Amino acid sequence: MPRWKELPAELDPRVHQLVMRLRRLKDRSGLSMRQLAAKTGYSAKSWDRYLNGRSLPPGEAVEAMARTCGDDATRLLALHEVATEAWSSRLAGAPAQETPEPQETQEAQEAQEARETLEQEPRPQDGPRRTTLVAGAVALVLIASASVIAVVQLRDGDGGATASPRTSPTTSSSASASASVSASASPITYTCRIQRIDGRWYSGNSRTQDTILAAGQAGPEVAEAQCLLRRAGIPAGEIDGIFGPLTQRAVERIQKRDELVVDGIIGPHTWGALRRDTGATAK
């Protein structure tokens, strides 16, 4: 509990009674001057003047103090009314040089002090928000990484790639991109296990019918096309699952042979030409 200063000896007893009541309310509340200022809207400097008898608090400040500290505002305002009469009487008999500043000037000063107090109040930091944003970004990275890992093709025991019944163009493109990264780190070789199923040829690397493949891609789908090009008598070089210049030229040859658009890109029509039961099987 703070040690209050002695009130001025010339203070009227009625004003003295009001100030002492306000001091007791503040002590009972446990609030600091700054906390009291924040809750009532009157600055800490103003409350210092009020509670030390240097200035009479306005009725609104007294009412705000009662509301903040849980006291009976009616009784406190009654004390304030009596103290105001005594204060006015003292001012009426005071010498001219002791005449206080006009009321509007004092109110403006108190308003300015209240604004300064509010500006000095600690503001919440944005640490939790930054933490949430960082956590969200990390979660997105982890989700993207999991998606890439999920499309990597598992290798079987004899070096061939495990084929799925049907691969969508989007998934196949992702798998090819992932395989391209692996191929740049360590070369992968594929085996051609040619077999005919329902009138179509497969080499055991992929069963896709419509994956779009172009130069620069890599993966089991490219190896499947290389095996089928070899079966058709148009070798595309080593069966390494990499869509390089030799593979592109071989694709253009089979497109020209089957009167397709010669663009060196494998799409649904070129896959149809590769899987049809035509051409000579390579030895």
CSV table of N, CA and C in Angstrom, one decimal, residues 133-259:
chain,number,residue,atom,x,y,z
A,133,LEU,N,1.7,-18.2,-38.5
A,133,LEU,CA,2.0,-18.2,-39.9
A,133,LEU,C,3.1,-19.1,-40.2
A,134,VAL,N,4.2,-19.1,-39.4
A,134,VAL,CA,5.3,-20.0,-39.6
A,134,VAL,C,4.9,-21.5,-39.6
A,135,ALA,N,4.0,-21.8,-38.6
A,135,ALA,CA,3.6,-23.2,-38.4
A,135,ALA,C,2.7,-23.6,-39.7
A,136,GLY,N,1.9,-22.6,-40.2
A,136,GLY,CA,1.1,-23.0,-41.4
A,136,GLY,C,2.0,-23.2,-42.6
A,137,ALA,N,3.1,-22.4,-42.7
A,137,ALA,CA,4.0,-22.6,-43.9
A,137,ALA,C,4.7,-23.9,-43.8
A,138,VAL,N,5.2,-24.3,-42.6
A,138,VAL,CA,5.8,-25.5,-42.4
A,138,VAL,C,4.9,-26.7,-42.7
A,139,ALA,N,3.6,-26.6,-42.3
A,139,ALA,CA,2.6,-27.6,-42.6
A,139,ALA,C,2.5,-27.8,-44.1
A,140,LEU,N,2.4,-26.7,-44.9
A,140,LEU,CA,2.3,-26.8,-46.3
A,140,LEU,C,3.5,-27.5,-46.9
A,141,VAL,N,4.7,-27.1,-46.4
A,141,VAL,CA,5.9,-27.8,-47.0
A,141,VAL,C,5.8,-29.3,-46.7
A,142,LEU,N,5.4,-29.7,-45.5
A,142,LEU,CA,5.4,-31.1,-45.2
A,142,LEU,C,4.3,-31.8,-46.0
A,143,ILE,N,3.2,-31.2,-46.3
A,143,ILE,CA,2.2,-31.8,-47.1
A,143,ILE,C,2.7,-32.0,-48.6
A,144,ALA,N,3.4,-31.0,-49.1
A,144,ALA,CA,3.9,-31.1,-50.4
A,144,ALA,C,4.9,-32.2,-50.5
A,145,SER,N,5.8,-32.3,-49.5
A,145,SER,CA,6.8,-33.3,-49.5
A,145,SER,C,6.2,-34.7,-49.5
A,146,ALA,N,5.1,-34.9,-48.6
A,146,ALA,CA,4.5,-36.2,-48.6
A,146,ALA,C,3.8,-36.5,-49.9
A,147,SER,N,3.3,-35.5,-50.6
A,147,SER,CA,2.7,-35.8,-51.9
A,147,SER,C,3.7,-36.3,-52.9
A,148,VAL,N,4.9,-35.7,-52.9
A,148,VAL,CA,6.0,-36.2,-53.8
A,148,VAL,C,6.4,-37.6,-53.5
A,149,ILE,N,6.5,-37.9,-52.2
A,149,ILE,CA,7.0,-39.2,-51.8
A,149,ILE,C,6.0,-40.3,-52.1
A,150,ALA,N,4.7,-39.9,-52.1
A,150,ALA,CA,3.6,-40.9,-52.3
A,150,ALA,C,3.6,-41.4,-53.7
A,151,VAL,N,4.1,-40.6,-54.7
A,151,VAL,CA,4.0,-41.0,-56.1
A,151,VAL,C,5.2,-41.7,-56.6
A,152,VAL,N,6.3,-41.8,-55.7
A,152,VAL,CA,7.5,-42.5,-56.2
A,152,VAL,C,7.1,-44.0,-56.3
A,153,GLN,N,7.5,-44.6,-57.5
A,153,GLN,CA,7.2,-46.0,-57.8
A,153,GLN,C,8.2,-46.9,-57.0
A,154,LEU,N,7.6,-48.0,-56.4
A,154,LEU,CA,8.4,-48.9,-55.7
A,154,LEU,C,9.0,-49.9,-56.7
A,155,ARG,N,10.3,-50.2,-56.4
A,155,ARG,CA,11.0,-51.2,-57.2
A,155,ARG,C,10.7,-52.6,-56.8
A,156,ASP,N,10.5,-53.6,-57.8
A,156,ASP,CA,10.3,-54.9,-57.4
A,156,ASP,C,11.6,-55.7,-57.3
A,157,GLY,N,11.6,-56.9,-57.0
A,157,GLY,CA,12.8,-57.7,-56.7
A,157,GLY,C,13.8,-57.8,-57.9
A,158,ASP,N,13.3,-57.9,-59.2
A,158,ASP,CA,14.2,-58.1,-60.3
A,158,ASP,C,14.6,-56.9,-61.0
A,159,GLY,N,14.3,-55.7,-60.5
A,159,GLY,CA,14.7,-54.5,-61.1
A,159,GLY,C,13.6,-53.8,-61.9
A,160,GLY,N,12.5,-54.4,-62.1
A,160,GLY,CA,11.4,-53.8,-62.9
A,160,GLY,C,10.6,-52.9,-62.0
A,161,ALA,N,9.7,-52.1,-62.5
A,161,ALA,CA,8.9,-51.2,-61.7
A,161,ALA,C,7.6,-51.8,-61.6
A,162,THR,N,7.0,-51.7,-60.4
A,162,THR,CA,5.7,-52.2,-60.1
A,162,THR,C,4.6,-51.4,-60.9
A,163,ALA,N,3.8,-52.0,-61.7
A,163,ALA,CA,2.9,-51.2,-62.5
A,163,ALA,C,1.5,-51.1,-61.8
A,164,SER,N,0.8,-50.0,-62.1
A,164,SER,CA,-0.5,-49.9,-61.5
A,164,SER,C,-1.5,-50.1,-62.7
A,165,PRO,N,-2.8,-50.5,-62.4
A,165,PRO,CA,-3.7,-50.8,-63.5
A,165,PRO,C,-3.9,-49.6,-64.4
A,166,ARG,N,-4.0,-48.4,-63.9
A,166,ARG,CA,-4.1,-47.3,-64.8
A,166,ARG,C,-3.6,-46.0,-64.1
A,167,THR,N,-2.9,-45.2,-64.8
A,167,THR,CA,-2.3,-44.0,-64.1
A,167,THR,C,-2.9,-42.8,-64.8
A,168,SER,N,-3.3,-41.8,-64.0
A,168,SER,CA,-3.8,-40.6,-64.6
A,168,SER,C,-2.7,-39.7,-65.1
A,169,PRO,N,-2.9,-38.8,-66.1
A,169,PRO,CA,-1.9,-38.0,-66.6
A,169,PRO,C,-1.2,-37.1,-65.5
A,170,THR,N,-2.0,-36.6,-64.5
A,170,THR,CA,-1.4,-35.8,-63.5
A,170,THR,C,-0.5,-36.6,-62.6
A,171,THR,N,-0.9,-37.7,-62.2
A,171,THR,CA,-0.1,-38.6,-61.3
A,171,THR,C,1.1,-39.0,-62.0
A,172,SER,N,1.0,-39.4,-63.3
A,172,SER,CA,2.1,-39.9,-64.0
A,172,SER,C,3.2,-38.8,-64.2
A,173,SER,N,2.7,-37.6,-64.5
A,173,SER,CA,3.7,-36.5,-64.7
A,173,SER,C,4.5,-36.3,-63.4
A,174,SER,N,3.8,-36.3,-62.2
A,174,SER,CA,4.5,-36.1,-61.0
A,174,SER,C,5.5,-37.2,-60.7
A,175,ALA,N,5.1,-38.5,-61.0
A,175,ALA,CA,6.0,-39.6,-60.8
A,175,ALA,C,7.2,-39.5,-61.8
A,176,SER,N,7.0,-39.1,-63.0
A,176,SER,CA,8.1,-38.9,-64.0
A,176,SER,C,9.0,-37.9,-63.5
A,177,ALA,N,8.5,-36.7,-63.0
A,177,ALA,CA,9.4,-35.7,-62.5
A,177,ALA,C,10.2,-36.2,-61.3
A,178,SER,N,9.6,-37.0,-60.4
A,178,SER,CA,10.3,-37.5,-59.2
A,178,SER,C,11.4,-38.5,-59.7
A,179,ALA,N,11.0,-39.3,-60.7
A,179,ALA,CA,12.0,-40.3,-61.2
A,179,ALA,C,13.2,-39.6,-61.9
A,180,SER,N,12.9,-38.4,-62.5
A,180,SER,CA,13.9,-37.7,-63.2
A,180,SER,C,15.0,-37.2,-62.2
A,181,VAL,N,14.5,-36.8,-61.0
A,181,VAL,CA,15.5,-36.4,-60.0
A,181,VAL,C,16.3,-37.5,-59.6
A,182,SER,N,15.7,-38.7,-59.4
A,182,SER,CA,16.4,-39.9,-58.9
A,182,SER,C,17.4,-40.3,-60.0
A,183,ALA,N,17.0,-40.2,-61.3
A,183,ALA,CA,17.9,-40.7,-62.4
A,183,ALA,C,19.1,-39.8,-62.4
A,184,SER,N,19.0,-38.5,-62.1
A,184,SER,CA,20.2,-37.7,-62.2
A,184,SER,C,21.2,-38.0,-61.1
A,185,ALA,N,20.7,-38.6,-60.0
A,185,ALA,CA,21.6,-38.9,-58.9
A,185,ALA,C,22.2,-40.3,-59.2
A,186,SER,N,21.5,-41.3,-59.6
A,186,SER,CA,22.0,-42.6,-59.9
A,186,SER,C,21.2,-43.2,-61.0
A,187,PRO,N,21.8,-43.7,-62.1
A,187,PRO,CA,21.1,-44.2,-63.2
A,187,PRO,C,20.3,-45.5,-62.8
A,188,ILE,N,19.1,-45.6,-63.4
A,188,ILE,CA,18.2,-46.7,-63.2
A,188,ILE,C,18.0,-47.5,-64.5
A,189,THR,N,18.1,-48.8,-64.4
A,189,THR,CA,17.9,-49.6,-65.6
A,189,THR,C,16.6,-50.4,-65.4
A,190,TYR,N,15.9,-50.6,-66.5
A,190,TYR,CA,14.6,-51.2,-66.4
A,190,TYR,C,14.7,-52.5,-67.3
A,191,THR,N,13.9,-53.5,-67.0
A,191,THR,CA,13.8,-54.7,-67.9
A,191,THR,C,12.5,-54.7,-68.7
A,192,CYS,N,12.6,-55.2,-69.9
A,192,CYS,CA,11.4,-55.3,-70.7
A,192,CYS,C,10.9,-56.8,-70.7
A,193,ARG,N,9.7,-56.9,-70.1
A,193,ARG,CA,9.1,-58.2,-70.0
A,193,ARG,C,7.8,-58.2,-70.8
A,194,ILE,N,8.0,-58.3,-72.1
A,194,ILE,CA,6.9,-58.1,-73.1
A,194,ILE,C,5.9,-59.2,-72.9
A,195,GLN,N,4.6,-58.8,-72.9
A,195,GLN,CA,3.5,-59.7,-72.9
A,195,GLN,C,2.3,-59.1,-73.5
A,196,ARG,N,1.5,-59.9,-74.0
A,196,ARG,CA,0.3,-59.5,-74.7
A,196,ARG,C,-1.0,-59.7,-73.9
A,197,ILE,N,-1.7,-58.7,-73.6
A,197,ILE,CA,-2.9,-58.8,-72.7
A,197,ILE,C,-4.1,-58.1,-73.4
A,198,ASP,N,-5.1,-58.9,-73.7
A,198,ASP,CA,-6.3,-58.4,-74.3
A,198,ASP,C,-6.0,-57.7,-75.6
A,199,GLY,N,-5.1,-58.2,-76.4
A,199,GLY,CA,-4.7,-57.6,-77.7
A,199,GLY,C,-3.8,-56.4,-77.6
A,200,ARG,N,-3.3,-56.1,-76.5
A,200,ARG,CA,-2.4,-55.0,-76.3
A,200,ARG,C,-1.0,-55.5,-75.7
A,201,TRP,N,0.0,-54.7,-76.1
A,201,TRP,CA,1.4,-55.1,-75.6
A,201,TRP,C,1.7,-54.3,-74.4
A,202,TYR,N,2.4,-55.0,-73.4
A,202,TYR,CA,2.9,-54.3,-72.2
A,202,TYR,C,4.3,-54.9,-71.9
A,203,SER,N,5.1,-54.0,-71.2
A,203,SER,CA,6.5,-54.5,-70.9
A,203,SER,C,6.7,-54.7,-69.4
A,204,GLY,N,5.7,-54.5,-68.6
A,204,GLY,CA,5.8,-54.6,-67.2
A,204,GLY,C,6.3,-53.4,-66.4
A,205,ASN,N,6.4,-52.3,-67.1
A,205,ASN,CA,6.9,-51.1,-66.4
A,205,ASN,C,5.7,-50.1,-66.1
A,206,SER,N,4.7,-50.1,-66.9
A,206,SER,CA,3.6,-49.2,-66.7
A,206,SER,C,2.4,-49.7,-67.6
A,207,ARG,N,1.2,-49.5,-67.1
A,207,ARG,CA,0.0,-49.9,-67.9
A,207,ARG,C,-0.7,-48.7,-68.4
A,208,THR,N,-0.1,-47.5,-68.4
A,208,THR,CA,-0.8,-46.3,-68.8
A,208,THR,C,-1.2,-46.3,-70.3
A,209,GLN,N,-2.3,-45.6,-70.6
A,209,GLN,CA,-2.7,-45.5,-72.0
A,209,GLN,C,-2.7,-44.1,-72.5
A,210,ASP,N,-2.5,-43.1,-71.5
A,210,ASP,CA,-2.7,-41.7,-72.0
A,210,ASP,C,-1.8,-40.7,-71.3
A,211,THR,N,-0.7,-41.2,-70.6
A,211,THR,CA,0.2,-40.3,-69.9
A,211,THR,C,1.0,-39.5,-71.0
A,212,ILE,N,1.1,-38.2,-70.8
A,212,ILE,CA,1.8,-37.3,-71.8
A,212,ILE,C,3.3,-37.3,-71.4
A,213,LEU,N,4.1,-37.8,-72.3
A,213,LEU,CA,5.5,-37.8,-72.1
A,213,LEU,C,6.2,-37.0,-73.2
A,214,ALA,N,7.3,-36.2,-72.8
A,214,ALA,CA,8.0,-35.4,-73.7
A,214,ALA,C,9.5,-35.4,-73.3
A,215,ALA,N,10.4,-34.9,-74.2
A,215,ALA,CA,11.8,-34.8,-73.9
A,215,ALA,C,12.1,-34.2,-72.6
A,216,GLY,N,13.0,-34.8,-71.8
A,216,GLY,CA,13.4,-34.3,-70.5
A,216,GLY,C,12.8,-35.0,-69.4
A,217,GLN,N,11.7,-35.7,-69.6
A,217,GLN,CA,11.0,-36.5,-68.5
A,217,GLN,C,11.7,-37.8,-68.3
A,218,ALA,N,11.4,-38.4,-67.2
A,218,ALA,CA,12.0,-39.7,-66.8
A,218,ALA,C,11.1,-40.5,-65.9
A,219,GLY,N,11.2,-41.8,-65.9
A,219,GLY,CA,10.4,-42.6,-65.0
A,219,GLY,C,10.0,-43.9,-65.7
A,220,PRO,N,9.2,-44.7,-65.0
A,220,PRO,CA,8.8,-46.0,-65.6
A,220,PRO,C,8.0,-45.9,-66.8
A,221,GLU,N,7.2,-44.9,-67.0
A,221,GLU,CA,6.4,-44.7,-68.2
A,221,GLU,C,7.3,-44.5,-69.4
A,222,VAL,N,8.4,-43.8,-69.2
A,222,VAL,CA,9.3,-43.6,-70.3
A,222,VAL,C,10.0,-45.0,-70.7
A,223,ALA,N,10.3,-45.7,-69.7
A,223,ALA,CA,10.9,-47.1,-69.9
A,223,ALA,C,9.9,-48.0,-70.6
A,224,GLU,N,8.6,-47.9,-70.3
A,224,GLU,CA,7.6,-48.7,-70.9
A,224,GLU,C,7.5,-48.3,-72.4
A,225,ALA,N,7.6,-47.0,-72.8
A,225,ALA,CA,7.6,-46.6,-74.2
A,225,ALA,C,8.8,-47.1,-74.9
A,226,GLN,N,10.0,-47.0,-74.2
A,226,GLN,CA,11.2,-47.5,-74.8
A,226,GLN,C,11.2,-49.0,-75.2
A,227,CYS,N,10.6,-49.8,-74.2
A,227,CYS,CA,10.5,-51.2,-74.5
A,227,CYS,C,9.5,-51.5,-75.7
A,228,LEU,N,8.4,-50.7,-75.7
A,228,LEU,CA,7.5,-51.0,-76.8
A,228,LEU,C,8.0,-50.5,-78.1
A,229,LEU,N,8.8,-49.4,-78.1
A,229,LEU,CA,9.5,-49.0,-79.3
A,229,LEU,C,10.5,-50.1,-79.8
A,230,ARG,N,11.2,-50.7,-78.9
A,230,ARG,CA,12.1,-51.8,-79.3
A,230,ARG,C,11.3,-53.0,-79.8
A,231,ARG,N,10.2,-53.3,-79.2
A,231,ARG,CA,9.3,-54.4,-79.7
A,231,ARG,C,8.8,-54.1,-81.1
A,232,ALA,N,8.6,-52.8,-81.4
A,232,ALA,CA,8.1,-52.5,-82.7
A,232,ALA,C,9.2,-52.4,-83.8
A,233,GLY,N,10.4,-52.7,-83.4
A,233,GLY,CA,11.5,-52.6,-84.3
A,233,GLY,C,12.1,-51.3,-84.5
A,234,ILE,N,11.9,-50.4,-83.5
A,234,ILE,CA,12.4,-49.0,-83.6
A,234,ILE,C,13.1,-48.7,-82.3
A,235,PRO,N,14.4,-49.2,-82.1
A,235,PRO,CA,15.1,-49.0,-80.9
A,235,PRO,C,15.2,-47.6,-80.5
A,236,ALA,N,15.1,-47.3,-79.2
A,236,ALA,CA,15.3,-45.9,-78.7
A,236,ALA,C,16.5,-45.8,-77.8
A,237,GLY,N,17.5,-46.7,-78.0
A,237,GLY,CA,18.7,-46.6,-77.2
A,237,GLY,C,18.5,-47.5,-75.9
A,238,GLU,N,19.3,-47.2,-74.9
A,238,GLU,CA,19.2,-48.0,-73.7
A,238,GLU,C,17.9,-47.8,-73.0
A,239,ILE,N,17.4,-48.9,-72.4
A,239,ILE,CA,16.1,-48.8,-71.6
A,239,ILE,C,16.5,-48.3,-70.2
A,240,ASP,N,16.6,-46.9,-70.1
A,240,ASP,CA,17.0,-46.3,-68.9
A,240,ASP,C,15.9,-45.4,-68.3
A,241,GLY,N,14.7,-45.3,-69.0
A,241,GLY,CA,13.6,-44.5,-68.4
A,241,GLY,C,13.8,-43.0,-68.6
A,242,ILE,N,14.8,-42.6,-69.4
A,242,ILE,CA,15.0,-41.2,-69.7
A,242,ILE,C,14.7,-40.8,-71.1
A,243,PHE,N,13.8,-39.8,-71.2
A,243,PHE,CA,13.3,-39.4,-72.5
A,243,PHE,C,14.3,-38.4,-73.1
A,244,GLY,N,15.3,-39.1,-73.8
A,244,GLY,CA,16.4,-38.3,-74.4
A,244,GLY,C,16.2,-38.1,-75.9
A,245,PRO,N,17.2,-37.7,-76.7
A,245,PRO,CA,17.1,-37.5,-78.1
A,245,PRO,C,16.8,-38.7,-78.9
A,246,LEU,N,17.5,-39.9,-78.5
A,246,LEU,CA,17.2,-41.1,-79.2
A,246,LEU,C,15.8,-41.6,-79.1
A,247,THR,N,15.3,-41.4,-77.9
A,247,THR,CA,13.9,-41.8,-77.7
A,247,THR,C,12.9,-40.9,-78.5
A,248,GLN,N,13.2,-39.6,-78.5
A,248,GLN,CA,12.4,-38.7,-79.2
A,248,GLN,C,12.4,-39.0,-80.7
A,249,ARG,N,13.6,-39.3,-81.3
A,249,ARG,CA,13.6,-39.6,-82.7
A,249,ARG,C,12.8,-40.9,-83.0
A,250,ALA,N,12.9,-41.9,-82.1
A,250,ALA,CA,12.2,-43.2,-82.3
A,250,ALA,C,10.7,-42.9,-82.2
A,251,VAL,N,10.3,-42.0,-81.3
A,251,VAL,CA,8.8,-41.7,-81.2
A,251,VAL,C,8.4,-41.0,-82.5
A,252,GLU,N,9.2,-40.1,-83.1
A,252,GLU,CA,8.8,-39.5,-84.4
A,252,GLU,C,8.7,-40.5,-85.5
A,253,ARG,N,9.6,-41.5,-85.5
A,253,ARG,CA,9.5,-42.5,-86.5
A,253,ARG,C,8.2,-43.3,-86.5
A,254,ILE,N,7.8,-43.7,-85.3
A,254,ILE,CA,6.6,-44.5,-85.2
A,254,ILE,C,5.3,-43.6,-85.5
A,255,GLN,N,5.4,-42.4,-85.1
A,255,GLN,CA,4.3,-41.4,-85.5
A,255,GLN,C,4.2,-41.3,-87.0
A,256,LYS,N,5.4,-41.2,-87.6
A,256,LYS,CA,5.3,-41.0,-89.1
A,256,LYS,C,4.8,-42.3,-89.7
A,257,ARG,N,5.3,-43.5,-89.2
A,257,ARG,CA,4.9,-44.7,-89.7
A,257,ARG,C,3.3,-44.9,-89.6
A,258,ASP,N,2.7,-44.5,-88.5
A,258,ASP,CA,1.3,-44.7,-88.3
A,258,ASP,C,0.5,-43.5,-88.7
A,259,GLU,N,1.1,-42.5,-89.5
A,259,GLU,CA,0.5,-41.3,-90.0
A,259,GLU,C,-0.2,-40.5,-88.8
